[in-house]
Amino acid sequence: MIGQKTMFVRTGGCDYRCRWCDSAFTWDGSEKSEPLSAEEIIERLDSLCENGYSHVTISGGNPAIHKGIGELVALLNEKGVATAIETQGSIFQCWINRVDEVTVSPKPPSSGMETDWTKLDLFLQQLQAPAVSLKVVVFDDADYQYAKHVHKRYPTVPFYLQTGNEDFAEKEDPRFLEKRMGAYEALVEKALADKEMNNVRVLPQLHTWLWGNKRGV
């Protein structure tokens, strides 16, 4: 959830190749991932946060491609640490149902990916995590119409719209925050004017407002 104080574990590998992926380094070969056991990951988290932590977000890439993440989730649960993941809903693993918060984020047309609705239906049918939500990142009107379709298809699942960041490769744009705020305002206004979207929540990419495209935050 937005505003949640959390530690991030970013996994390598993804079954998608989104055009605007802001973490393509996890799957495009530009950087090598470091193989770590569940115990080693927790040791690394402990060393990075002297004041302790109570929440861990597992991201990617697509963390759902890794069977071994289940062991990490189990160890974190034993420590009393809540967990969250975000995944596109293309691959289901049984350990996902032991995660406290699952965000399913199918990818809209601007990503260049095509949603397999049968796989997404099956993923959501099997999903029994304590907290489940759907989120679609919106860059343009085609994405917005896709988001409306997702919301209609799964009307009982809490639904979020989030603005996309088309400047994910830009490091020193002085107008970066201004553009992010403008995109957010436009998406809010579009949702406000659309009675079919009365039960959605519209989010900015808060980390980009605070830190731009800086990694490791």
XYZ file of N, CA and C in Angstrom, residues 104 106 115-122 124-125 134 148-159:
75
model
N -2.136 -7.539 -7.799
C -2.094 -8.126 -9.137
C -2.174 -6.973 -10.136
N -2.016 -6.513 -13.960
C -1.943 -6.881 -15.372
C -1.480 -5.687 -16.205
N -2.459 -9.560 -22.523
C -2.957 -10.285 -21.357
C -3.597 -11.612 -21.760
N -3.184 -12.669 -21.089
C -3.832 -13.973 -21.237
C -4.933 -14.016 -20.176
N -6.155 -13.750 -20.591
C -7.245 -13.614 -19.637
C -7.568 -14.930 -18.946
N -7.357 -16.030 -19.639
C -7.596 -17.333 -19.012
C -6.641 -17.542 -17.847
N -5.365 -17.196 -18.042
C -4.381 -17.328 -16.965
C -4.705 -16.380 -15.816
N -5.107 -15.156 -16.144
C -5.426 -14.188 -15.095
C -6.661 -14.622 -14.313
N -7.671 -15.125 -15.015
C -8.860 -15.657 -14.333
C -8.466 -16.754 -13.349
N -7.644 -17.689 -13.806
C -7.234 -18.814 -12.966
C -6.416 -18.334 -11.779
N -6.574 -15.452 -10.206
C -7.436 -14.818 -9.214
C -8.360 -15.839 -8.548
N -8.740 -16.866 -9.258
C -9.567 -17.914 -8.655
C -8.804 -18.666 -7.567
N -6.229 -5.223 -7.312
C -5.822 -5.108 -8.701
C -5.330 -3.688 -8.952
N -10.562 -0.082 -17.426
C -12.000 -0.208 -17.241
C -12.461 -1.647 -17.492
N -11.883 -2.272 -18.504
C -12.232 -3.665 -18.793
C -11.848 -4.576 -17.624
N -10.652 -4.371 -17.060
C -10.206 -5.174 -15.922
C -11.164 -4.989 -14.742
N -11.522 -3.745 -14.469
C -12.417 -3.449 -13.346
C -13.784 -4.106 -13.545
N -14.303 -4.078 -14.764
C -15.598 -4.709 -15.049
C -15.509 -6.232 -14.935
N -14.378 -6.789 -15.325
C -14.213 -8.242 -15.316
C -14.123 -8.785 -13.897
N -13.526 -7.994 -12.992
C -13.345 -8.428 -11.597
C -13.892 -7.345 -10.663
N -15.196 -7.108 -10.691
C -15.773 -5.954 -9.983
C -15.697 -6.021 -8.469
N -15.487 -7.203 -7.900
C -15.471 -7.315 -6.438
C -14.064 -7.157 -5.848
N -13.051 -7.046 -6.698
C -11.671 -6.920 -6.215
C -11.315 -5.442 -6.095
N -10.826 -4.977 -4.940
C -10.410 -3.578 -4.812
C -9.479 -3.181 -5.958
N -9.743 -2.007 -6.550
C -9.088 -1.647 -7.813
C -8.406 -0.284 -7.720
